[in-house]
CSV table of C-alpha atoms in Angstrom, one decimal:
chain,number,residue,atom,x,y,z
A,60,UNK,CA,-21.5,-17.4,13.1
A,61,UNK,CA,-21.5,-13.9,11.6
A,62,UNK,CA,-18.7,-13.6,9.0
A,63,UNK,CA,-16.6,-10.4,7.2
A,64,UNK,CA,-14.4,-11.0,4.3
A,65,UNK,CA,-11.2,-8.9,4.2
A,66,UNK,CA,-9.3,-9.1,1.2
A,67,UNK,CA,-5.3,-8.1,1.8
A,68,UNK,CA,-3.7,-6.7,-0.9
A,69,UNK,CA,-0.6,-5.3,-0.6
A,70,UNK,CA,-1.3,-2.5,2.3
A,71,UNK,CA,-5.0,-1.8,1.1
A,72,UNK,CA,-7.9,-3.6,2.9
A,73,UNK,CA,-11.3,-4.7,1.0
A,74,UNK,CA,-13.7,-5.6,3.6
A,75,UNK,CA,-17.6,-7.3,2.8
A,76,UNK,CA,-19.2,-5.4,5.3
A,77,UNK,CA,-17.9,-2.9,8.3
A,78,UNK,CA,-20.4,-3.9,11.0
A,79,UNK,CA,-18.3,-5.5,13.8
A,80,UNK,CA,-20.9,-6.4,16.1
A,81,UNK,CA,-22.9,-5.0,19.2
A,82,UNK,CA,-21.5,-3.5,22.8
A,83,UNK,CA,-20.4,-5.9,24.9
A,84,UNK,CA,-20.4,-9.2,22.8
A,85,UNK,CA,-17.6,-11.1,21.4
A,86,UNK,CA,-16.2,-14.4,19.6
A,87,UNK,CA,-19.0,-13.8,18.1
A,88,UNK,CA,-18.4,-12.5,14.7
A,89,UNK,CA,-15.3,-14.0,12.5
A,90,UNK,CA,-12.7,-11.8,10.3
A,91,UNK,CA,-11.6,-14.0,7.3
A,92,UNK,CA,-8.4,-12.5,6.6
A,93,UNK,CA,-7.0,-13.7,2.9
A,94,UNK,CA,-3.6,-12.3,1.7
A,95,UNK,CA,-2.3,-12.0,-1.8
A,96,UNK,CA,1.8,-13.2,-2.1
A,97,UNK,CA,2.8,-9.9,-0.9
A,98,UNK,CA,2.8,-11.1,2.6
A,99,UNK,CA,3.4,-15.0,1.5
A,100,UNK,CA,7.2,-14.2,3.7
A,101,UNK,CA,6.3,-12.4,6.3
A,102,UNK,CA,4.9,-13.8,10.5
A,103,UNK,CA,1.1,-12.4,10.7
A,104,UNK,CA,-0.8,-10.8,13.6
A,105,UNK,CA,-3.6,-8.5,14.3
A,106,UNK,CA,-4.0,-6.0,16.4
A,107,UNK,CA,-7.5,-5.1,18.1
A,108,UNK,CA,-8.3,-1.6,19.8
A,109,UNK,CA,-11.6,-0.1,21.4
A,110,UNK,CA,-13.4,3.2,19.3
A,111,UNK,CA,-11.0,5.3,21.8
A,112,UNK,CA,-7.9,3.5,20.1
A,113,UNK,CA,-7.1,2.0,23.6
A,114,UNK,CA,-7.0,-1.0,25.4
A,115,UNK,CA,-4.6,-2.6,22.3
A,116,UNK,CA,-4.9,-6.9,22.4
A,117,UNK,CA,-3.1,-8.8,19.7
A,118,UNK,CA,-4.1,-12.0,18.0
A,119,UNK,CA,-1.0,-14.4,16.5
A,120,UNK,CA,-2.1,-15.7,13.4
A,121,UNK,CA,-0.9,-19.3,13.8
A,122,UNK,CA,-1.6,-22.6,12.3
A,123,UNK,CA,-4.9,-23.2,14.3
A,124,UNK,CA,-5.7,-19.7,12.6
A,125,UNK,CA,-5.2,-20.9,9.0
A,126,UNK,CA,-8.7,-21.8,6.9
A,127,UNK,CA,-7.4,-24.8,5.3
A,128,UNK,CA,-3.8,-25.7,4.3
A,129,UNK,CA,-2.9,-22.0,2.4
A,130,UNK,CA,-0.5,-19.7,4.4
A,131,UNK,CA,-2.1,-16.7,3.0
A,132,UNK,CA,-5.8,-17.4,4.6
A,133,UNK,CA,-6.7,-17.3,8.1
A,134,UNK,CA,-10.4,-16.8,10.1
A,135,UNK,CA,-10.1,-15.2,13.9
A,136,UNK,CA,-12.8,-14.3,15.9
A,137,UNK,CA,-13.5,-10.2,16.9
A,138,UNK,CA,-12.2,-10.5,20.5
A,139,UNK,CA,-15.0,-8.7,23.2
A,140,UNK,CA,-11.9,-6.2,24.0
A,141,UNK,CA,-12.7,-4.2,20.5
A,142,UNK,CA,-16.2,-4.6,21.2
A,143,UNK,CA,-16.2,-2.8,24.6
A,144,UNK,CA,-17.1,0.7,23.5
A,145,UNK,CA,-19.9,2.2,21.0
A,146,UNK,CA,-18.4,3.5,18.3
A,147,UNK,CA,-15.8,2.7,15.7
A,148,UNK,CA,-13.1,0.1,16.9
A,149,UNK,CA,-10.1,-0.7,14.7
A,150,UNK,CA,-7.8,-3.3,13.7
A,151,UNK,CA,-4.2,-3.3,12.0
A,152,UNK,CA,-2.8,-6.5,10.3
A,153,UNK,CA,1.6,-6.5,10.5
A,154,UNK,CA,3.5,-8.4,8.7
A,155,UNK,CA,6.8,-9.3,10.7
A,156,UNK,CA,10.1,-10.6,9.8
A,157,UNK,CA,13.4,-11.1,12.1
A,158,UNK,CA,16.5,-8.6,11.4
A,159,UNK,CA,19.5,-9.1,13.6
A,160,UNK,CA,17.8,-11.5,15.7
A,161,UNK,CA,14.8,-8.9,16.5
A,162,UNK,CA,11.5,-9.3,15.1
A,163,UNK,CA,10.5,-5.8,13.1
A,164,UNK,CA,6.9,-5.0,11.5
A,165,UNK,CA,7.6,-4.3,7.4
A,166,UNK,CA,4.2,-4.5,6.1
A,167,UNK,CA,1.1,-3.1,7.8
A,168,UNK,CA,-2.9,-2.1,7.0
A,169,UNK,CA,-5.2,-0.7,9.3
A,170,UNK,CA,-9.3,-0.7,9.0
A,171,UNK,CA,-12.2,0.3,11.1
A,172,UNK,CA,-15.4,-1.3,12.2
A,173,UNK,CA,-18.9,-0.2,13.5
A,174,UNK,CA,-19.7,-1.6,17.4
A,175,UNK,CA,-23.5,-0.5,17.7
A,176,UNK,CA,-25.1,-0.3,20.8
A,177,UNK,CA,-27.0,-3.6,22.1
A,178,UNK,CA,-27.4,-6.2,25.0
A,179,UNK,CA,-25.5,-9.1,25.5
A,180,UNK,CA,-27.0,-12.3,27.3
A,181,UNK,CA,-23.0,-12.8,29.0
A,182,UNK,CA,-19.9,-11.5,28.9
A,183,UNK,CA,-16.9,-12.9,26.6
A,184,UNK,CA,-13.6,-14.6,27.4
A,185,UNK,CA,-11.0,-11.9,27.7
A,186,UNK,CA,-8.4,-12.7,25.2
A,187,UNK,CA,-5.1,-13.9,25.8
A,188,UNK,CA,-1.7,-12.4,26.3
A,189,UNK,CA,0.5,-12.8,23.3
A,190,UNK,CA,2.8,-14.6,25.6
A,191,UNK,CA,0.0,-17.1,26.5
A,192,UNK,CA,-0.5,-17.3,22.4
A,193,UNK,CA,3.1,-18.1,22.1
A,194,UNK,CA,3.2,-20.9,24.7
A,195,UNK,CA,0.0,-22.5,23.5
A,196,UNK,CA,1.3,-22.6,19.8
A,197,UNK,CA,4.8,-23.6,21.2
A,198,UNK,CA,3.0,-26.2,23.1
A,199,UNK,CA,1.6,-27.6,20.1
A,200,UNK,CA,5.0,-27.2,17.8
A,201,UNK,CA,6.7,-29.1,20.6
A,202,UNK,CA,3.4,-32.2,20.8
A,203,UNK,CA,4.1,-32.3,17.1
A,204,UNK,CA,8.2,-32.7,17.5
A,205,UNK,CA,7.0,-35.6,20.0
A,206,UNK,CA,5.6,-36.8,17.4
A,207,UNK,CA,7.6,-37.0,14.6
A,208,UNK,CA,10.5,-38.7,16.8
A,209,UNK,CA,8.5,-41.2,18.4
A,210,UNK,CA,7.4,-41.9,14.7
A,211,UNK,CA,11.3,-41.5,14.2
A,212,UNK,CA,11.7,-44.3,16.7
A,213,UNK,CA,9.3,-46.7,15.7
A,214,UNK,CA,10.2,-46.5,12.5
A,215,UNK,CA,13.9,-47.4,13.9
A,216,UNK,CA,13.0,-50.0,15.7
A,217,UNK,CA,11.4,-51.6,12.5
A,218,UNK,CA,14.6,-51.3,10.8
A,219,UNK,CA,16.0,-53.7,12.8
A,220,UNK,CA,13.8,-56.7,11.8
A,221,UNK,CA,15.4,-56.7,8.3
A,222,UNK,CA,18.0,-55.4,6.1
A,223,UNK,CA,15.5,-54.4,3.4
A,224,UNK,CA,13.1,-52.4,5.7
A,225,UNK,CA,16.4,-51.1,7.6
A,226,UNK,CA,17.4,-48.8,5.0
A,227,UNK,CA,14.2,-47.5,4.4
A,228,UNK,CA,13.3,-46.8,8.0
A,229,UNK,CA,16.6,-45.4,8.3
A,230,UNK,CA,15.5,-43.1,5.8
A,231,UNK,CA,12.4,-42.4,7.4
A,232,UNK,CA,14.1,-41.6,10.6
A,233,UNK,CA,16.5,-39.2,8.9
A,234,UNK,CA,13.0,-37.5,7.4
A,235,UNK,CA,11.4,-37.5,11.1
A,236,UNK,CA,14.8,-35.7,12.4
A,237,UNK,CA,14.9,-33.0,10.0
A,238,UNK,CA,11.2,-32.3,10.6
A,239,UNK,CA,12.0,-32.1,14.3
A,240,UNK,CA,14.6,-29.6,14.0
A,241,UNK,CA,12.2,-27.6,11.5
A,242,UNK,CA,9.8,-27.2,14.1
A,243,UNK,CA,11.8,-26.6,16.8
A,244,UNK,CA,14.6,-24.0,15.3
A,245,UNK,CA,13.9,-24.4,11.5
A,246,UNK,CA,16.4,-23.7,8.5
A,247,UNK,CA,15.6,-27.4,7.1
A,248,UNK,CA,14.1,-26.1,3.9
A,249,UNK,CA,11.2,-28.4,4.6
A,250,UNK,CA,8.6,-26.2,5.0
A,251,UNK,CA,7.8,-22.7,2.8
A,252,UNK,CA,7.2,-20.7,6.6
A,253,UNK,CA,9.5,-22.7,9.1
A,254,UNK,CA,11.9,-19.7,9.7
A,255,UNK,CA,8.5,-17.5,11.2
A,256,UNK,CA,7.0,-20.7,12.3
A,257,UNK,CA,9.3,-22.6,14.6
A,258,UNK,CA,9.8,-22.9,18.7
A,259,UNK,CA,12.6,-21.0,19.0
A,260,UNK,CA,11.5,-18.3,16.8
A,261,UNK,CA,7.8,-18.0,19.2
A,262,UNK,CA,10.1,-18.2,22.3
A,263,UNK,CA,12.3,-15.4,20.7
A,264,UNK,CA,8.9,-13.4,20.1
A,265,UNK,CA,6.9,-14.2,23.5
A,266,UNK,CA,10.5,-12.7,24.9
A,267,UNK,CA,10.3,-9.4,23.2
A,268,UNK,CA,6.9,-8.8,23.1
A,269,UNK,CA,6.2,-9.7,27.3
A,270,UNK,CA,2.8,-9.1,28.2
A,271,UNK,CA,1.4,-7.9,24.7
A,272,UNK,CA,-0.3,-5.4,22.8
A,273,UNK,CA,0.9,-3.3,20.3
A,274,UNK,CA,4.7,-2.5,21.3
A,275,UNK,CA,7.4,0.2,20.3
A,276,UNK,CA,8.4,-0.9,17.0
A,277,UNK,CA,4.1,-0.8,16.1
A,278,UNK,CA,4.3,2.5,17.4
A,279,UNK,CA,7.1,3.7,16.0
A,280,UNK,CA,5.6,2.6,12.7
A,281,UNK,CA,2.5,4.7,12.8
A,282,UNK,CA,4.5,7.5,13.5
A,283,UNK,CA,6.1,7.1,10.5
A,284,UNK,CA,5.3,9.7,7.6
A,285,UNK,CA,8.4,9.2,5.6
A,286,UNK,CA,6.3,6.3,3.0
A,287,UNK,CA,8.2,3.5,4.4
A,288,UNK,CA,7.0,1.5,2.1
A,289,UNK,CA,7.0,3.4,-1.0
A,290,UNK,CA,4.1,3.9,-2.1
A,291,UNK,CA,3.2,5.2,-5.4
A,292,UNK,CA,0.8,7.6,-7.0
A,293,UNK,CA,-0.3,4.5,-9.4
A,294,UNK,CA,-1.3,2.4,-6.4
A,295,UNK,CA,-3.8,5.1,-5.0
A,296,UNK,CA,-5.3,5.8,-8.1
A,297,UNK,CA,-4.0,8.9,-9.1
A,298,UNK,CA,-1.4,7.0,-11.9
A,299,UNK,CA,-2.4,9.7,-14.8
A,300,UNK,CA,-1.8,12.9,-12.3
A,301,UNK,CA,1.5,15.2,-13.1
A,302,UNK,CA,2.9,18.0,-11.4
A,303,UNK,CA,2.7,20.6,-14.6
A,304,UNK,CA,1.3,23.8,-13.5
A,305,UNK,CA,-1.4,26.1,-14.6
A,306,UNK,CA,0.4,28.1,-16.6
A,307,UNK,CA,2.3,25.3,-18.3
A,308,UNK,CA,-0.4,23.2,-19.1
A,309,UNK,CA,-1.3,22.7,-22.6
A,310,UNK,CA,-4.8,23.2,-24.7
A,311,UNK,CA,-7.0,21.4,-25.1
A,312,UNK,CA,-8.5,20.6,-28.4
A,313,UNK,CA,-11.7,22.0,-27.8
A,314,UNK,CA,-10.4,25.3,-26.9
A,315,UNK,CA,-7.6,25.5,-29.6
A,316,UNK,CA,-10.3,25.1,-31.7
A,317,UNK,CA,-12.6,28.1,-30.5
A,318,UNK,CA,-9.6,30.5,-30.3
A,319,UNK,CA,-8.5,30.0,-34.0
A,320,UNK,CA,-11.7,30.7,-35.1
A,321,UNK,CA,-11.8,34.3,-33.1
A,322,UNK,CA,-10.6,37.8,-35.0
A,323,UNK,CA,-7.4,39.1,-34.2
A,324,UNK,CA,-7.4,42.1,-31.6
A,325,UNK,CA,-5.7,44.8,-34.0
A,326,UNK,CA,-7.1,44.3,-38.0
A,327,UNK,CA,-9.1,46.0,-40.2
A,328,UNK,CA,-12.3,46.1,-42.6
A,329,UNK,CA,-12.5,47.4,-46.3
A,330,UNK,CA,-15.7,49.3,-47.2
A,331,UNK,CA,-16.7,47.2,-49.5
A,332,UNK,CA,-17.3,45.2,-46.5
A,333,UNK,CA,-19.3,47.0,-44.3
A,334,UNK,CA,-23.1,46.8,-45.4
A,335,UNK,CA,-24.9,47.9,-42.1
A,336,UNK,CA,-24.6,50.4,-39.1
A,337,UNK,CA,-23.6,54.3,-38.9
A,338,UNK,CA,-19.9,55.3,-39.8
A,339,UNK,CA,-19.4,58.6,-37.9
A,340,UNK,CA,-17.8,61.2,-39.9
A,341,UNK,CA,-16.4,61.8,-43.3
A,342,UNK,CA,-16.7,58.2,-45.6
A,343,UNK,CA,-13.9,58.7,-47.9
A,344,UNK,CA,-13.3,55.8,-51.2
A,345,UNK,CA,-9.9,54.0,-51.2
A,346,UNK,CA,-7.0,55.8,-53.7
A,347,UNK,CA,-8.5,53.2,-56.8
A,348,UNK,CA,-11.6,54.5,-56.6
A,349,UNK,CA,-10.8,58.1,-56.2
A,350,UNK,CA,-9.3,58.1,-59.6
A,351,UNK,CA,-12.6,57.0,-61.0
A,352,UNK,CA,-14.8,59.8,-60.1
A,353,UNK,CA,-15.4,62.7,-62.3
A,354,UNK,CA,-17.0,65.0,-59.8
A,355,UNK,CA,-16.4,66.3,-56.7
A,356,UNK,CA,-17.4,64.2,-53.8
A,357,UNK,CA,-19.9,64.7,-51.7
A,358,UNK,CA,-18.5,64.1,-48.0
A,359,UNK,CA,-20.9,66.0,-45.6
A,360,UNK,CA,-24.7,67.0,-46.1
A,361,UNK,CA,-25.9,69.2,-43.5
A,362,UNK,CA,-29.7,70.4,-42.8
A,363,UNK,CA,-31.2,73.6,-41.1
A,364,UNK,CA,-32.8,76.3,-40.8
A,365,UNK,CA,-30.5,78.8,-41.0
A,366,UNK,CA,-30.7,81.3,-44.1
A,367,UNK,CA,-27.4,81.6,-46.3
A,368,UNK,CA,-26.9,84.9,-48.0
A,369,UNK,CA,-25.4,84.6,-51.3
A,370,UNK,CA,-21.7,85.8,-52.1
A,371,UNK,CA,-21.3,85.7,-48.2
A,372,UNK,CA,-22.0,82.1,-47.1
A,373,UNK,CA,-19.1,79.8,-47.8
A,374,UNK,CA,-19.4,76.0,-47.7
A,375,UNK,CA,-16.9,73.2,-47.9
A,376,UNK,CA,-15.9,71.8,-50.8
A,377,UNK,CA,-18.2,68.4,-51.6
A,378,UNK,CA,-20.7,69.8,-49.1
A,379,UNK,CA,-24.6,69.8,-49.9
A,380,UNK,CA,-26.7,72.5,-47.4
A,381,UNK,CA,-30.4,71.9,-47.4
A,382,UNK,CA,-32.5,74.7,-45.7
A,383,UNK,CA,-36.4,73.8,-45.0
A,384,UNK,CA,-38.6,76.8,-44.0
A,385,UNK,CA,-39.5,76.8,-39.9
């Protein structure tokens, strides 16, 4: 048989592969379902629906479900109602727990798998009802109180023979008793799950939940968009992400680094260091060197062709005119 791992942790799924099977087949391909502790307290079931989310069937996840003697790992079959449709069908895994005497869903995860299109050689049981579930796994809880007090009785009856062996057996009956009433209403402290796992507590449930599928409260629960269950940024991945804005953030290193080394909008250069390109106009020494000179400086030289006429032709001060024939 065709297996898929899903690993359960907390409300995040991890499956080993998401092809659920072809059209049309089913019980053909089992869903190992292991749990970490978050659900160790909690009643398990799974829902099943077709690619067009419809036709819901739910699945108990009882004793006969477990894969060995651990509460927190379980292998079901893909029922042929999932299977019905090409496409994607789905499945959600709820954790349940009783409040006020009703059962309520508190932990849930949902995951999709691929139905491909194929040819079956014959159709699959239809599953059944959770109420049918119920009474089979009541049926069972009540072979096994049968059980334990004919065991109760025997054990009785040995007492009898002797003194010795009476007080033991007596012991062993009281042992057989308490059993009993963990499997029928629980609250023995015998067993870790009793209180979910019990004949009154599946009678309760087969009550409420009538003819099956997914019910209000799962409903109502999908609906939901308040974060029931508190989820945080950490458990999604996003742990290191903050709410600062753009204009708040900080620098990096990088770019704190190429701004220092940039020139101030507003400054200024001394001559001394400029030693290439044009300066447009006059080029006047600072007050220091001023002082120094003993002639007149030479601001402005100016060529042409122009003729000057002595006496009449006036020039700045510190301005050279050269004239070159046309």
């Amino acid at each position: 048989m065709r297996q898929i791992k899903a690993e359960v942790n907390g409300q995040f799924v991890r499956l080993s592969s998401k092809y659920g099977g072809v059209q049309g087949e089913g019980n053909v391909t089992s869903l190992r379902l292991i749990f970490d502790e978050t659900w160790a307290d909690y009643g398990k079931r799974i829902v099943w629906r077709d690619s067009r989310g419809l036709d819901p069937v739910a699945v108990l996840l009882t004793a006969d479900e477990r894969t060995g003697e651990s509460l927190l790992d379980y292998t079901v079959t893909i029922p042929p109602e999932p299977l019905s449709r090409v496409g994607w069908c789905s499945f959600t895994v709820e954790g349940y727990t009783e409040q006020d005497g009703q059962s309520v869903v508190a932990l849930s995860v949902s995951e999709r798998l691929e139905v491909r299109p194929g040819a079956c050689d014959s159709a699959a049981e239809p599953t059944q009802s959770q109420a049918l579930q119920l009474q089979r796994e009541i049926d069972q809880i009540l072979d096994r109180v049968d059980e334990s007090a004919r065991s109760a009785s025997d054990s009785a009856d040995s007492a009898r023979d002797s003194a010795e062996t009476a007080a033991a057996c007596a012991i062993q009956a009281l042992t057989g008793s308490q059993l009993s009433r963990s499997w029928a209403v629980g609250g023995t402290g015998l067993r870790a799950d009793e209180d979910t796992n019990n004949a009154k507590y599946y009678a309760q449930l087969a009550q409420q939940s009538g003819g099956g599928g997914g019910g209000a409260v799962p409903d109502a629960h999908i609906a939901n968009r308040s974060n029931p269950h508190q989820v945080t940024k950490a458990q999604v991945g996003l742990g290191s992400v903050d709410n600062t804005s753009d204009e708040d953030k900080p620098l990096s290193a990088a770019a704190r680094a190429a701004i220092s080394g940039k020139a101030p909008l507003t400054h200024t250069h001394g001559a001394q260091q400029v030693t290439a390109g044009t300066l447009a106009g006059a080029v006047q020494a600072n007050a220091s060197a001023q002082e120094t000179l003993s002639s007149a400086m030479v601001r402005n030289i100016y060529a042409g062709t122009a003729r000057m006429t002595a006496g009449e032709t006036s020039l700045p001060t510190g301005t050279i005119y050269l004239v070159y024939e046309e």
